[in-house]
Amino acid sequence: MDSANPAYDDGTLPEILMEKLVEIPLKKSNMNYNKKMNLCIGLLLVLLTACQGAKKEVETQTPRISVSEYAMLHEVVKIKLDNVAPDMEVTVDFGDGTVETGRNNGLLTHAYAKEGDYTIKAQTATGTLAAGIHVCNLPALSVAMQQFKDPSYKKVWVMAHRAHTQDKTIPENSLSAIEAAVAAGAEILECDVRQTKDGVLVVCHDETIDATTTGQGRIADMTYDEILQYNLKDRAGKPTDEKMPTLEEYLTAVRGRAYVDIDKCTGQGIFGKVADVVCRTGMMEAVFFYSGVEEGTREVLGVVEDANIYPWVGGHKLLEGLPRTFFVQTSYATEGRSPSLGDSVELGMVPSVCLLWVLDQAIPEYALDDRQLDELFDIFPTVRMIQTDVPAELIAALEKKGLR
């Protein structure tokens, strides 16, 4: 019997259904014929639903390997053998020459040292299970960030603010912006996330679509389909052929080529959904969650306790003593107005500094002021990452300083 047809293969009905039907006399003198037929149909639907539930229950009991489809280099990949008896002896071939045999304890871990597509196979007493995984050519952040603890590592990373470059014809926070920022050499792309009326996470800085699209309205008051009726505008205000991407589309487009800093992921009541998308796209070890102050840091830790959190100065206090290495953010400001890093460096944080027009209009948006960059290094000599709107120009300047 299948869920679409309550009869057995030979055309007969299940015994329990036959018994129920026999119990219902169809003589018009006892009850209206149509009512009786409706009752019969109702019983059929109830039993059909029960059959479907039973089928789903059987399906969920099928042994399988549960693992992310994507991972970063050296990421500790979690592999679960679902519906395999506890303590059953299993032999797992991770596809990279590593084979392990032991008792199933519910969770296996493995880290891949080379980019590639791998097939994980688990041999159990009941058969062979298999699942595929693609390992990207980008080191896991938990590993990459450790480089900043090495005094000989002098490289200063570059973050492209809203994936900006010097090109005004490219919309901010767009898929084409990803291509330009990656081509410019930025290690990290910063983006912003909002939630639509129908629960879709989209990449947009503002609460409204007024400035960045050909339409108008609050994102929270519009469905994603409504937003798709409008095109993104470039940074000069001219319409383009592009649409506002979802967070999942954005992460999928950048995956394996750069890290991502997700801003505005806290304080909106959406962080759990953001974390789900990051996990689903295999980007947990390639994403920074900007947490701002202490409240945001607490929100992130409450959902993903081993997240790559990226706080503003002051929001770092809760990270003291945790095993990962964390950036802490502050900003450069002209006229001696740059805020202090406080005790963040003493507590083991790695300094990052914003050099952005949006925070100080004396900073050029489409160019790099070498004098300001020099002053930034005078104020923050231990800086190891700078956020900018002109990544290519900043990288060229850093190369001259021997910091690339």
Short mmCIF file of C-alpha atoms in Angstrom, two decimals:
data_model
loop_
_atom_site.label_atom_id
_atom_site.label_comp_id
_atom_site.label_asym_id
_atom_site.label_seq_id
_atom_site.Cartn_x
_atom_site.Cartn_y
_atom_site.Cartn_z
CA MET A 1 0.00 0.00 0.00
CA ASP A 2 1.31 3.50 -0.78
CA SER A 3 0.33 6.89 0.60
CA ALA A 4 -1.50 7.87 -2.58
CA ASN A 5 -3.68 4.75 -2.69
CA PRO A 6 -5.13 3.15 0.48
CA ALA A 7 -5.58 -0.18 -1.33
CA TYR A 8 -3.02 -3.00 -1.35
CA ASP A 9 -1.25 -4.01 -4.56
CA ASP A 10 -3.90 -6.64 -5.32
CA GLY A 11 -6.63 -4.01 -5.23
CA THR A 12 -8.12 -5.06 -1.87
CA LEU A 13 -8.61 -2.64 0.99
CA PRO A 14 -6.87 -2.97 4.37
CA GLU A 15 -8.77 -5.16 6.81
CA ILE A 16 -9.32 -2.34 9.32
CA LEU A 17 -10.86 -0.19 6.58
CA MET A 18 -13.12 -3.02 5.42
CA GLU A 19 -14.33 -3.52 8.99
CA LYS A 20 -15.21 0.16 9.31
CA LEU A 21 -17.04 0.21 6.01
CA VAL A 22 -19.01 -2.92 6.84
CA GLU A 23 -20.16 -1.26 10.07
CA ILE A 24 -21.90 1.49 8.07
CA PRO A 25 -25.19 0.30 6.54
CA LEU A 26 -26.05 2.16 3.38
CA LYS A 27 -29.79 1.71 3.48
CA LYS A 28 -31.49 4.99 2.74
CA SER A 29 -34.15 4.21 5.37
CA ASN A 30 -31.61 4.49 8.21
CA MET A 31 -29.66 7.54 7.09
CA ASN A 32 -29.37 9.88 4.20
CA TYR A 33 -27.33 8.13 1.53
CA ASN A 34 -25.14 11.14 0.80
CA LYS A 35 -24.29 11.62 4.44
CA LYS A 36 -23.20 7.99 4.70
CA MET A 37 -21.00 8.34 1.66
CA ASN A 38 -19.43 11.47 3.10
CA LEU A 39 -18.67 9.55 6.27
CA CYS A 40 -17.01 6.80 4.26
CA ILE A 41 -14.88 9.31 2.41
CA GLY A 42 -13.91 10.93 5.72
CA LEU A 43 -12.73 7.57 7.07
CA LEU A 44 -10.70 7.00 3.93
CA LEU A 45 -8.98 10.37 4.33
CA VAL A 46 -8.18 9.71 8.00
CA LEU A 47 -6.61 6.35 7.17
CA LEU A 48 -4.77 7.85 4.21
CA THR A 49 -3.23 10.47 6.50
CA ALA A 50 -2.22 7.72 8.93
CA CYS A 51 -0.56 5.78 6.11
CA GLN A 52 1.36 8.86 5.03
CA GLY A 53 2.54 9.46 8.58
CA ALA A 54 3.68 5.86 8.88
CA LYS A 55 5.56 6.14 5.61
CA LYS A 56 7.33 9.32 6.74
CA GLU A 57 8.25 7.62 10.01
CA VAL A 58 9.80 4.72 8.11
CA GLU A 59 11.69 7.15 5.85
CA THR A 60 13.18 8.99 8.81
CA GLN A 61 14.51 5.72 10.16
CA THR A 62 16.61 5.05 7.05
CA PRO A 63 20.34 5.04 7.89
CA ARG A 64 22.25 7.91 6.30
CA ILE A 65 25.27 10.17 6.68
CA SER A 66 24.40 13.68 7.78
CA VAL A 67 27.10 16.21 6.81
CA SER A 68 27.31 19.69 5.30
CA GLU A 69 27.73 19.74 1.52
CA TYR A 70 30.45 22.41 1.80
CA ALA A 71 33.35 23.09 4.15
CA MET A 72 36.46 25.24 4.39
CA LEU A 73 40.06 23.98 4.45
CA HIS A 74 41.03 22.59 7.87
CA GLU A 75 37.48 23.08 9.15
CA VAL A 76 36.48 20.49 11.73
CA VAL A 77 33.63 18.88 9.82
CA LYS A 78 30.94 17.23 11.92
CA ILE A 79 29.69 13.94 10.49
CA LYS A 80 26.70 12.14 11.97
CA LEU A 81 25.50 8.61 11.24
CA ASP A 82 21.74 8.94 11.51
CA ASN A 83 19.66 5.87 12.43
CA VAL A 84 22.73 3.68 12.90
CA ALA A 85 22.63 1.69 16.13
CA PRO A 86 24.76 3.10 18.95
CA ASP A 87 27.99 1.21 19.48
CA MET A 88 27.65 -0.57 16.12
CA GLU A 89 31.11 -1.05 14.61
CA VAL A 90 31.60 1.17 11.55
CA THR A 91 34.45 1.81 9.15
CA VAL A 92 34.48 5.34 7.74
CA ASP A 93 36.45 6.31 4.64
CA PHE A 94 36.64 10.13 4.50
CA GLY A 95 37.66 10.08 0.84
CA ASP A 96 41.07 11.69 1.33
CA GLY A 97 42.97 8.53 2.27
CA THR A 98 41.89 8.61 5.90
CA VAL A 99 40.01 5.52 7.13
CA GLU A 100 38.83 5.01 10.70
CA THR A 101 37.18 2.01 12.34
CA GLY A 102 35.39 2.10 15.65
CA ARG A 103 32.07 2.10 17.48
CA ASN A 104 29.40 4.54 16.40
CA ASN A 105 29.25 7.21 19.09
CA GLY A 106 26.84 9.43 17.19
CA LEU A 107 29.31 12.03 15.93
CA LEU A 108 32.52 11.90 13.93
CA THR A 109 34.81 14.80 13.03
CA HIS A 110 37.36 15.27 10.27
CA ALA A 111 39.38 18.11 8.76
CA TYR A 112 40.40 18.20 5.11
CA ALA A 113 43.79 19.64 4.13
CA LYS A 114 43.16 20.04 0.38
CA GLU A 115 40.46 21.56 -1.78
CA GLY A 116 38.31 19.09 -3.68
CA ASP A 117 35.19 16.96 -3.89
CA TYR A 118 35.16 14.02 -1.51
CA THR A 119 32.85 11.06 -0.96
CA ILE A 120 32.47 9.93 2.63
CA LYS A 121 31.62 6.22 2.96
CA ALA A 122 30.57 4.41 6.11
CA GLN A 123 30.53 0.61 6.15
CA THR A 124 28.11 -0.75 8.75
CA ALA A 125 26.73 -4.18 9.55
CA THR A 126 23.64 -3.33 7.51
CA GLY A 127 25.32 -1.86 4.43
CA THR A 128 27.33 1.04 3.01
CA LEU A 129 26.32 4.68 3.42
CA ALA A 130 27.71 7.53 1.33
CA ALA A 131 27.58 11.34 1.19
CA GLY A 132 29.48 13.99 -0.74
CA ILE A 133 31.23 17.12 0.46
CA HIS A 134 33.06 19.93 -1.37
CA VAL A 135 36.00 21.50 0.43
CA CYS A 136 36.67 25.09 -0.65
CA ASN A 137 40.14 26.53 -1.17
CA LEU A 138 39.79 28.94 1.75
CA PRO A 139 41.11 28.24 5.26
CA ALA A 140 38.57 28.00 8.05
CA LEU A 141 38.47 31.23 10.06
CA SER A 142 39.28 29.39 13.28
CA VAL A 143 42.58 28.43 11.65
CA ALA A 144 43.24 31.57 9.56
CA MET A 145 42.77 33.91 12.53
CA GLN A 146 45.51 32.12 14.47
CA GLN A 147 48.04 33.69 12.10
CA PHE A 148 47.57 37.01 13.88
CA LYS A 149 49.06 35.52 17.03
CA ASP A 150 52.35 35.01 15.19
CA PRO A 151 54.53 38.15 15.58
CA SER A 152 56.15 37.45 12.20
CA TYR A 153 52.79 37.63 10.41
CA LYS A 154 52.59 41.24 9.23
CA LYS A 155 49.83 41.09 6.63
CA VAL A 156 46.96 43.53 7.04
CA TRP A 157 43.66 42.16 5.76
CA VAL A 158 41.22 44.28 3.79
CA MET A 159 37.43 44.32 4.19
CA ALA A 160 35.31 45.78 1.39
CA HIS A 161 32.48 47.79 2.96
CA ARG A 162 29.18 46.67 1.34
CA ALA A 163 31.48 45.00 -1.23
CA HIS A 164 32.27 48.48 -2.54
CA THR A 165 35.01 49.25 -5.03
CA GLN A 166 35.92 52.45 -6.82
CA ASP A 167 33.42 51.58 -9.57
CA LYS A 168 30.25 53.67 -9.08
CA THR A 169 28.33 51.69 -11.73
CA ILE A 170 28.05 48.64 -9.45
CA PRO A 171 25.20 48.47 -6.90
CA GLU A 172 26.23 48.03 -3.28
CA ASN A 173 25.53 44.71 -1.58
CA SER A 174 24.92 43.08 -4.97
CA LEU A 175 26.14 39.94 -6.71
CA SER A 176 28.15 42.03 -9.18
CA ALA A 177 29.71 43.86 -6.24
CA ILE A 178 30.96 40.49 -4.96
CA GLU A 179 32.76 39.88 -8.26
CA ALA A 180 34.39 43.30 -8.21
CA ALA A 181 35.48 43.16 -4.57
CA VAL A 182 36.90 39.64 -4.91
CA ALA A 183 38.77 40.71 -8.07
CA ALA A 184 40.17 43.69 -6.13
CA GLY A 185 41.72 41.27 -3.63
CA ALA A 186 39.65 41.89 -0.50
CA GLU A 187 39.81 39.09 2.07
CA ILE A 188 36.43 39.99 3.57
CA LEU A 189 33.20 41.39 2.12
CA GLU A 190 30.91 43.25 4.49
CA CYS A 191 27.16 43.02 3.89
CA ASP A 192 23.96 43.86 5.73
CA VAL A 193 20.89 41.69 6.31
CA ARG A 194 17.20 42.53 6.62
CA GLN A 195 14.03 40.42 6.80
CA THR A 196 11.05 40.87 4.48
CA LYS A 197 7.40 40.69 5.46
CA ASP A 198 7.27 37.02 4.39
CA GLY A 199 10.42 36.06 6.31
CA VAL A 200 13.02 36.15 3.52
CA LEU A 201 16.48 37.36 4.54
CA VAL A 202 17.80 39.86 1.99
CA VAL A 203 21.05 41.78 1.66
CA CYS A 204 20.43 45.49 2.09
CA HIS A 205 21.84 48.14 4.42
CA ASP A 206 18.80 50.40 4.79
CA GLU A 207 15.45 49.65 6.37
CA THR A 208 13.83 50.82 3.13
CA ILE A 209 14.50 50.09 -0.53
CA ASP A 210 14.20 53.79 -1.45
CA ALA A 211 17.91 54.62 -1.88
CA THR A 212 19.14 51.37 -3.41
CA THR A 213 16.32 50.34 -5.78
CA THR A 214 13.87 51.85 -8.24
CA GLY A 215 11.05 51.29 -5.74
CA GLN A 216 9.98 52.57 -2.36
CA GLY A 217 8.89 50.97 0.88
CA ARG A 218 10.05 49.42 4.15
CA ILE A 219 11.58 45.98 3.68
CA ALA A 220 9.73 44.69 6.73
CA ASP A 221 6.43 45.72 5.14
CA MET A 222 7.08 44.12 1.72
CA THR A 223 7.24 40.53 0.51
CA TYR A 224 10.32 39.45 -1.38
CA ASP A 225 8.29 39.07 -4.57
CA GLU A 226 7.22 42.69 -4.19
CA ILE A 227 10.84 43.78 -3.81
CA LEU A 228 11.79 41.82 -6.92
CA GLN A 229 9.51 44.06 -8.96
CA TYR A 230 12.22 46.72 -8.66
CA ASN A 231 15.83 46.86 -9.85
CA LEU A 232 18.90 47.84 -7.89
CA LYS A 233 20.39 51.24 -8.56
CA ASP A 234 24.14 51.75 -8.87
CA ARG A 235 26.00 54.03 -6.49
CA ALA A 236 25.44 56.97 -8.85
CA GLY A 237 21.67 56.41 -8.60
CA LYS A 238 21.15 54.90 -12.05
CA PRO A 239 18.92 51.80 -12.49
CA THR A 240 20.62 48.48 -13.31
CA ASP A 241 19.38 45.06 -14.38
CA GLU A 242 20.16 43.54 -10.97
CA LYS A 243 17.77 42.49 -8.22
CA MET A 244 18.24 42.56 -4.47
CA PRO A 245 19.84 39.21 -3.49
CA THR A 246 18.75 36.98 -0.66
CA LEU A 247 21.33 36.24 2.01
CA GLU A 248 21.53 32.65 0.76
CA GLU A 249 22.20 33.81 -2.81
CA TYR A 250 24.87 36.20 -1.59
CA LEU A 251 26.70 33.61 0.53
CA THR A 252 26.51 31.01 -2.23
CA ALA A 253 28.03 33.48 -4.71
CA VAL A 254 30.99 34.35 -2.48
CA ARG A 255 31.56 30.88 -1.01
CA GLY A 256 35.15 29.67 -1.23
CA ARG A 257 36.49 32.97 -2.56
CA ALA A 258 36.36 35.36 0.39
CA TYR A 259 35.12 35.68 3.93
CA VAL A 260 31.91 37.55 4.74
CA ASP A 261 31.09 39.92 7.59
CA ILE A 262 27.33 40.01 8.19
CA ASP A 263 26.27 43.31 9.73
CA LYS A 264 22.88 44.07 11.31
CA CYS A 265 22.40 40.38 12.13
CA THR A 266 21.66 41.16 15.78
CA GLY A 267 19.06 43.39 17.39
CA GLN A 268 16.34 42.54 14.86
CA GLY A 269 15.19 39.21 16.26
CA ILE A 270 16.47 37.37 13.18
CA PHE A 271 19.86 36.03 14.27
CA GLY A 272 18.66 32.43 14.57
CA LYS A 273 17.46 32.51 10.96
CA VAL A 274 20.71 34.15 9.83
CA ALA A 275 22.72 31.40 11.52
CA ASP A 276 20.54 28.75 9.85
CA VAL A 277 21.28 30.18 6.39
CA VAL A 278 25.00 30.39 7.13
CA CYS A 279 25.01 26.79 8.32
CA ARG A 280 22.95 25.58 5.36
CA THR A 281 25.37 27.15 2.88
CA GLY A 282 28.39 25.61 4.63
CA MET A 283 29.77 29.04 5.54
CA MET A 284 29.94 28.90 9.33
CA GLU A 285 33.74 28.90 9.19
CA ALA A 286 33.82 31.68 6.59
CA VAL A 287 31.50 34.23 8.20
CA PHE A 288 32.02 36.91 10.82
CA PHE A 289 28.91 37.88 12.76
CA TYR A 290 29.14 41.58 13.55
CA SER A 291 27.73 41.87 17.06
CA GLY A 292 28.30 45.54 17.91
CA VAL A 293 28.11 46.07 21.65
CA GLU A 294 27.80 43.57 24.49
CA GLU A 295 24.09 42.92 23.98
CA GLY A 296 24.70 41.78 20.41
CA THR A 297 27.64 39.61 21.44
CA ARG A 298 25.43 37.89 24.00
CA GLU A 299 22.75 37.33 21.36
CA VAL A 300 25.21 35.59 19.03
CA LEU A 301 26.75 33.45 21.77
CA GLY A 302 23.26 32.35 22.83
CA VAL A 303 22.70 30.74 19.43
CA VAL A 304 26.18 29.77 18.16
CA GLU A 305 28.58 29.48 21.04
CA ASP A 306 31.64 28.92 18.83
CA ALA A 307 30.80 31.62 16.26
CA ASN A 308 33.33 33.94 14.67
CA ILE A 309 32.02 37.02 16.46
CA TYR A 310 33.13 40.48 15.38
CA PRO A 311 32.32 43.09 18.06
CA TRP A 312 32.79 46.83 18.37
CA VAL A 313 35.09 47.91 21.20
CA GLY A 314 33.22 47.18 24.42
CA GLY A 315 31.30 44.29 22.93
CA HIS A 316 34.44 42.17 23.26
CA LYS A 317 34.26 41.70 27.03
CA LEU A 318 32.25 38.48 26.80
CA LEU A 319 34.86 36.94 24.47
CA GLU A 320 37.67 36.99 27.00
CA GLY A 321 39.03 33.50 27.59
CA LEU A 322 37.23 31.86 24.66
CA PRO A 323 39.46 29.61 22.50
CA ARG A 324 39.02 31.46 19.19
CA THR A 325 40.89 34.53 17.99
CA PHE A 326 38.63 37.54 17.41
CA PHE A 327 38.83 40.84 15.58
CA VAL A 328 37.57 43.87 17.48
CA GLN A 329 36.36 46.91 15.57
CA THR A 330 36.91 50.62 15.99
CA SER A 331 37.15 53.49 13.51
CA TYR A 332 39.57 56.13 12.32
CA ALA A 333 38.31 59.69 12.52
CA THR A 334 39.96 62.92 11.45
CA GLU A 335 40.95 65.75 13.79
CA GLY A 336 42.01 63.42 16.58
CA ARG A 337 38.53 61.99 17.15
CA SER A 338 39.41 58.29 16.74
CA PRO A 339 37.94 56.20 19.59
CA SER A 340 40.28 54.11 21.73
CA LEU A 341 40.70 50.35 21.55
CA GLY A 342 40.42 50.25 25.32
CA ASP A 343 41.66 47.02 26.87
CA SER A 344 40.72 44.86 23.87
CA VAL A 345 44.29 44.22 22.72
CA GLU A 346 45.38 43.31 26.25
CA LEU A 347 42.51 40.83 26.34
CA GLY A 348 43.77 39.14 23.16
CA MET A 349 41.60 40.78 20.50
CA VAL A 350 43.01 41.61 17.05
CA PRO A 351 42.46 45.29 16.11
CA SER A 352 40.50 46.20 13.00
CA VAL A 353 39.78 49.79 11.96
CA CYS A 354 37.14 51.34 9.70
CA LEU A 355 38.41 53.94 7.24
CA LEU A 356 35.00 54.93 5.90
CA TRP A 357 33.28 57.98 4.50
CA VAL A 358 29.99 56.93 6.06
CA LEU A 359 31.56 57.41 9.52
CA ASP A 360 33.47 60.59 8.73
CA GLN A 361 32.71 62.63 5.60
CA ALA A 362 36.24 64.02 5.65
CA ILE A 363 37.35 60.58 4.45
CA PRO A 364 36.97 60.25 0.64
CA GLU A 365 34.50 57.60 -0.51
CA TYR A 366 36.00 56.81 -3.92
CA ALA A 367 39.69 57.39 -3.24
CA LEU A 368 42.37 56.73 -0.64
CA ASP A 369 44.00 59.57 1.26
CA ASP A 370 47.56 58.38 1.98
CA ARG A 371 47.96 60.96 4.73
CA GLN A 372 44.90 59.59 6.53
CA LEU A 373 46.18 56.04 6.14
CA ASP A 374 49.52 57.02 7.68
CA GLU A 375 47.74 58.70 10.57
CA LEU A 376 45.61 55.59 11.07
CA PHE A 377 48.77 53.53 11.54
CA ASP A 378 50.18 56.13 13.92
CA ILE A 379 47.05 55.87 16.07
CA PHE A 380 46.58 52.09 15.71
CA PRO A 381 50.05 50.59 15.08
CA THR A 382 48.84 47.02 15.76
CA VAL A 383 45.92 47.16 13.30
CA ARG A 384 45.56 43.94 11.32
CA MET A 385 42.46 44.61 9.24
CA ILE A 386 41.07 47.79 7.65
CA GLN A 387 37.55 48.25 6.30
CA THR A 388 37.35 50.47 3.21
CA ASP A 389 35.27 51.50 0.20
CA VAL A 390 38.31 51.24 -2.12
CA PRO A 391 39.93 47.82 -1.54
CA ALA A 392 42.20 47.82 -4.62
CA GLU A 393 43.68 51.21 -3.74
CA LEU A 394 44.16 50.24 -0.09
CA ILE A 395 45.84 46.96 -1.02
CA ALA A 396 48.28 48.80 -3.31
CA ALA A 397 49.16 51.20 -0.48
CA LEU A 398 49.63 48.33 1.99
CA GLU A 399 51.93 46.56 -0.47
CA LYS A 400 54.16 49.64 -0.51
CA LYS A 401 54.34 49.44 3.26
CA GLY A 402 55.27 45.73 3.13
CA LEU A 403 51.99 44.74 4.79
CA ARG A 404 50.62 42.41 2.14
#
